[in-house]
Short mmCIF file of C-alpha atoms in Angstrom, two decimals:
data_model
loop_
_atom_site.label_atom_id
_atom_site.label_comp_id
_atom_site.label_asym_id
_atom_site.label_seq_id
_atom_site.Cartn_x
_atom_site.Cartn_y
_atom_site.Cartn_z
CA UNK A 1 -0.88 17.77 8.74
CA UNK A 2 -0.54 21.75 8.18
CA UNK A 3 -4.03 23.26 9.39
CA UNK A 4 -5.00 26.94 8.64
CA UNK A 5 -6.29 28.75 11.29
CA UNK A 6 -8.38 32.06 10.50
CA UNK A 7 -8.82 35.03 12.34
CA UNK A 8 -10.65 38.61 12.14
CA UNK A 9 -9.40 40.01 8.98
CA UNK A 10 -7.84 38.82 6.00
CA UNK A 11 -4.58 37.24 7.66
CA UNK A 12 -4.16 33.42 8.44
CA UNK A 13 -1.81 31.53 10.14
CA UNK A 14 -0.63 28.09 9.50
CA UNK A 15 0.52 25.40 11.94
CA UNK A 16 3.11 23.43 10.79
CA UNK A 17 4.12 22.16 13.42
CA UNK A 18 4.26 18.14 13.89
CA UNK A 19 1.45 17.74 16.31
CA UNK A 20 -0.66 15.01 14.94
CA UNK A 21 2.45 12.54 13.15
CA UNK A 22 1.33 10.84 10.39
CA UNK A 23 0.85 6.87 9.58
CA UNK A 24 5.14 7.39 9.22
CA UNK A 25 5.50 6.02 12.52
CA UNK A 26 1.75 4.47 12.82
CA UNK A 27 2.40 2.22 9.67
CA UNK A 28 4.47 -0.07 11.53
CA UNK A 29 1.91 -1.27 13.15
CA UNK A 30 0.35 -4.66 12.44
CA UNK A 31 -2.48 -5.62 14.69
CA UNK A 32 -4.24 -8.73 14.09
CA UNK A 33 -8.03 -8.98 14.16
CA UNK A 34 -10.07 -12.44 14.26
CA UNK A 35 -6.81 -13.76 12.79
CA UNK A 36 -6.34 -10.84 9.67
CA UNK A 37 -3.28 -8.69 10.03
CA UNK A 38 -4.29 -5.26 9.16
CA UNK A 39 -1.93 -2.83 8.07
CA UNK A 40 -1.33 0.54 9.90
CA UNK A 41 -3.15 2.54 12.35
CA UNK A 42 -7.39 1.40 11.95
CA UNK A 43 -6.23 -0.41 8.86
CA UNK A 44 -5.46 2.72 7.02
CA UNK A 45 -1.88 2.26 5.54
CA UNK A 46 -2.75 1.41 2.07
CA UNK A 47 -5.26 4.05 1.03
CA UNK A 48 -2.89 6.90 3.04
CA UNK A 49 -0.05 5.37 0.83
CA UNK A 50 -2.58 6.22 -2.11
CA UNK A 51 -3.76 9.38 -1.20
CA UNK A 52 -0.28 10.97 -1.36
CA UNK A 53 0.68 9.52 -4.52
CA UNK A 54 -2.54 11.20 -5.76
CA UNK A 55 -2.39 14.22 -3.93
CA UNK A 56 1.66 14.97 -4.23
CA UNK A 57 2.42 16.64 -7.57
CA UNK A 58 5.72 15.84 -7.01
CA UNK A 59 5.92 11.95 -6.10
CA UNK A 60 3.15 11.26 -8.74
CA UNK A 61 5.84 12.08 -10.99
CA UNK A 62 8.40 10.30 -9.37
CA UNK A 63 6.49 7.10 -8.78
CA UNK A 64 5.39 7.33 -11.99
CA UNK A 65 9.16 7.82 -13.72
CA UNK A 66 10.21 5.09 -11.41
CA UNK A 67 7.18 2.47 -12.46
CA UNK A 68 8.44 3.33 -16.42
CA UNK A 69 12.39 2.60 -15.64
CA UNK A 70 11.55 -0.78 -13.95
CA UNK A 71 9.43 -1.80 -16.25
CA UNK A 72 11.81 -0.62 -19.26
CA UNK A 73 10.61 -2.60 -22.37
CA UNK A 74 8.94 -5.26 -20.74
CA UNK A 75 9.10 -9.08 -20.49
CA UNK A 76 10.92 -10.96 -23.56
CA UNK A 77 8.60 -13.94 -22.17
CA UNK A 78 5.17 -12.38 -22.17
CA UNK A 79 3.68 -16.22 -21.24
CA UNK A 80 4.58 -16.03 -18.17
CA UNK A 81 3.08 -12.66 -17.23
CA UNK A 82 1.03 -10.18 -19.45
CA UNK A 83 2.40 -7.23 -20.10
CA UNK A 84 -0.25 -5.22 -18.59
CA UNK A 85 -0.04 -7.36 -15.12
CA UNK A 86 3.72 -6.45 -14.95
CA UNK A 87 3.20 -2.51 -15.06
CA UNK A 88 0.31 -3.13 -12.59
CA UNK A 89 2.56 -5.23 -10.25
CA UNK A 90 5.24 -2.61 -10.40
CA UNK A 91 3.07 0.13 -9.95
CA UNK A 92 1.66 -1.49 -6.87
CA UNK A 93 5.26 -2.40 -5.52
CA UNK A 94 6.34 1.62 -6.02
CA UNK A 95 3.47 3.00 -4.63
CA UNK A 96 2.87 0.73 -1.44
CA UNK A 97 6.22 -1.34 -1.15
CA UNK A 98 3.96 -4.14 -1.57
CA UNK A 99 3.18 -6.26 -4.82
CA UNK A 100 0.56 -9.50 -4.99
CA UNK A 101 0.22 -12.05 -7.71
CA UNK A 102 -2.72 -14.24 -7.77
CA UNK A 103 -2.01 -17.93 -9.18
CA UNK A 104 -5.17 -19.37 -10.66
CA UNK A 105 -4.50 -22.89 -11.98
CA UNK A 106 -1.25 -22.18 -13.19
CA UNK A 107 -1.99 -19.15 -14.46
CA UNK A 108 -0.29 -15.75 -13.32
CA UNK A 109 -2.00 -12.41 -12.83
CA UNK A 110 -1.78 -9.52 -11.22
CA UNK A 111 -4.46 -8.76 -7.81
CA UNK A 112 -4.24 -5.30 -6.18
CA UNK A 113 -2.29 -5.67 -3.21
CA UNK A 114 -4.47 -3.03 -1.29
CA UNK A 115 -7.18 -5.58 -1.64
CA UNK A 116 -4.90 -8.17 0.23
CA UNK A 117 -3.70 -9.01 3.81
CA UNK A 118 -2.29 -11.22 5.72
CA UNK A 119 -2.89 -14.50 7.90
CA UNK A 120 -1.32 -14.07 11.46
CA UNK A 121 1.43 -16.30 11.47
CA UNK A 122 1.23 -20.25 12.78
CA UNK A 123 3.02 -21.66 15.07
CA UNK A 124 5.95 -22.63 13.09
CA UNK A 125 6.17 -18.72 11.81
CA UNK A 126 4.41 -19.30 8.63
CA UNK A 127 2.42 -17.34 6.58
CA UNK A 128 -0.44 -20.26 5.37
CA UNK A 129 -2.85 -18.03 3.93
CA UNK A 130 -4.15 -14.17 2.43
CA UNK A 131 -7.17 -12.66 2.62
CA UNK A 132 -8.96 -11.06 -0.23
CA UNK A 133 -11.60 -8.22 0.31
CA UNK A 134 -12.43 -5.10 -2.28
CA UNK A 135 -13.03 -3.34 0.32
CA UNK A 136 -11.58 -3.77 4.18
CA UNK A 137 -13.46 -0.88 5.50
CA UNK A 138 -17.01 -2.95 5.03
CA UNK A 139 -17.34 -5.04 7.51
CA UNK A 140 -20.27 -6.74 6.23
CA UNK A 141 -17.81 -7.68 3.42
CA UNK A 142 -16.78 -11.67 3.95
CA UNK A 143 -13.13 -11.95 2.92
CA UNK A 144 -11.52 -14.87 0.76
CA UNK A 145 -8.46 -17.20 2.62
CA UNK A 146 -6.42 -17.82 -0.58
CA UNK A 147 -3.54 -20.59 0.29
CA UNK A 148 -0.33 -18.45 0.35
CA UNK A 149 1.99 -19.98 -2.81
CA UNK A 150 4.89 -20.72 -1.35
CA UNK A 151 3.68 -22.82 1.49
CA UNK A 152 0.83 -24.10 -1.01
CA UNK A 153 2.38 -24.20 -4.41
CA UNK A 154 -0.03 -26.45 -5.85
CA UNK A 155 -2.98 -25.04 -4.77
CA UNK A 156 -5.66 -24.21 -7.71
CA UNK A 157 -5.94 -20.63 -6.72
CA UNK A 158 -3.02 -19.01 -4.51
CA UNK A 159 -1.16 -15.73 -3.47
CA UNK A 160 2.44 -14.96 -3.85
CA UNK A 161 3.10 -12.02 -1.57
CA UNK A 162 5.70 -9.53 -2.77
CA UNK A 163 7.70 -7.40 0.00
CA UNK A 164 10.97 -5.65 0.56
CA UNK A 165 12.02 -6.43 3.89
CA UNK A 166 11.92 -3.73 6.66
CA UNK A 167 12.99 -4.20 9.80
CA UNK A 168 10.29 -4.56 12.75
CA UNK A 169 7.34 -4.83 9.92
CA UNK A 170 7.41 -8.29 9.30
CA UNK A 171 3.97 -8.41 7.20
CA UNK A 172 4.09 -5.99 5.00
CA UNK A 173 6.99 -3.87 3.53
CA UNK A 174 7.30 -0.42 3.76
CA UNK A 175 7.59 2.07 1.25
CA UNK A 176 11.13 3.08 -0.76
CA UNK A 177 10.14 6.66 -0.08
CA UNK A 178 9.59 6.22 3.44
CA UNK A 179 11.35 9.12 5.14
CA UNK A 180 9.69 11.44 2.39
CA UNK A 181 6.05 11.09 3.23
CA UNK A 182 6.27 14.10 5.34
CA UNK A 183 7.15 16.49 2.63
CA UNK A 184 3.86 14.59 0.21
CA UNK A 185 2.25 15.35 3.20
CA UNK A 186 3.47 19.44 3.43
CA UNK A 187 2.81 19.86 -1.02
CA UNK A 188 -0.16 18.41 -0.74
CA UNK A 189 -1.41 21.04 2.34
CA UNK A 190 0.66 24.10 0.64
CA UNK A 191 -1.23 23.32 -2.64
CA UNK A 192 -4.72 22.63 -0.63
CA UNK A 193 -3.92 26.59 1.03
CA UNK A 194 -2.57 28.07 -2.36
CA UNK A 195 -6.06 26.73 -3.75
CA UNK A 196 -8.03 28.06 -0.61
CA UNK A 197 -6.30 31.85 -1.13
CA UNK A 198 -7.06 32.64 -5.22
#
């Protein structure tokens, strides 16, 4: 990320230069810890995902124009989702290229995705189960193993996971805006600089 450097006077000098990369090429990793697959670099993926659709003017706007065309007018069967827990699944799936729905006794409903991750695979290459946490950077936190729905379909509570497929990131799916995180990234340190200099 850009860094200002000052020195004596009123002149500063920015590096932009590309020394420190960014989760772009750290997000791909997906270590596994006591059997949890984390996502990205110290577990980090989702809320750096967050952070620069908060912090870029720009793909706010986009994400959020994208989140309204997908969802158009809705469902013309609102019993099998709510209305509400569509828009939140697609928002999830635009920001994070990851969506979760949580199946409680039939029931379908929307769970933030950021709160879930994965089971490390069996030994037939299976997903069996999610975990569920609010927060993943507690550790005193216990997380939840919720049976994964499509190996577990009649399970009273369950997860189906929602993921675009990317090559060499076989957990969790990585962003449509991928190559662009860079330039979220440089708006979001222009605009921190443009703020630092009125």
């Amino acid at each position: 990320m850009a860094r200002a450097k000052k020195y004596e006077g009123s002149a500063q000098m920015i590096d932009l230069s590309a020394d420190d990369p960014t989760l772009l090429t750290q997000n791909v990793k997906q270590d596994t810890v006591n059997g949890v697959v984390k996502y990205g670099e110290n577990d980090t993926q989702f809320k750096y995902l967050l952070d620069m659709y908060v912090g870029s003017t720009t793909h706010n706007a986009i994400i959020n124009a994208l989140s309204h065309m997908v969802n158009g007018k809705g469902l013309n069967d609102t019993s099998v989702l709510d209305e509400d827990d569509l828009w939140r699944v697609i928002k999830d799936f635009e920001i994070f290229g990851n969506a979760a729905l949580q199946i409680v006794n039939g029931v379908i409903m929307h769970v933030p995705v950021n709160y879930i991750r994965a089971e490390e695979v069996s030994e037939e290459g299976k997903i069996n189960n999610y975990f569920y946490s609010k927060d993943w950077t507690d550790e005193s936190l216990e997380s939840e193993a919720i049976p994964n729905w499509e190996i577990t379909p009649n399970a009273p509570r369950s997860i189906f996971y929602i993921r675009q497929y990317t090559p060499n990131a076989f957990y969790y799916g990585l962003p449509q805006y991928q190559g662009a995180l860079f330039y979220c990234e440089l708006e979001i340190s222009i605009a921190q600089y443009l703020l630092n200099t009125v």
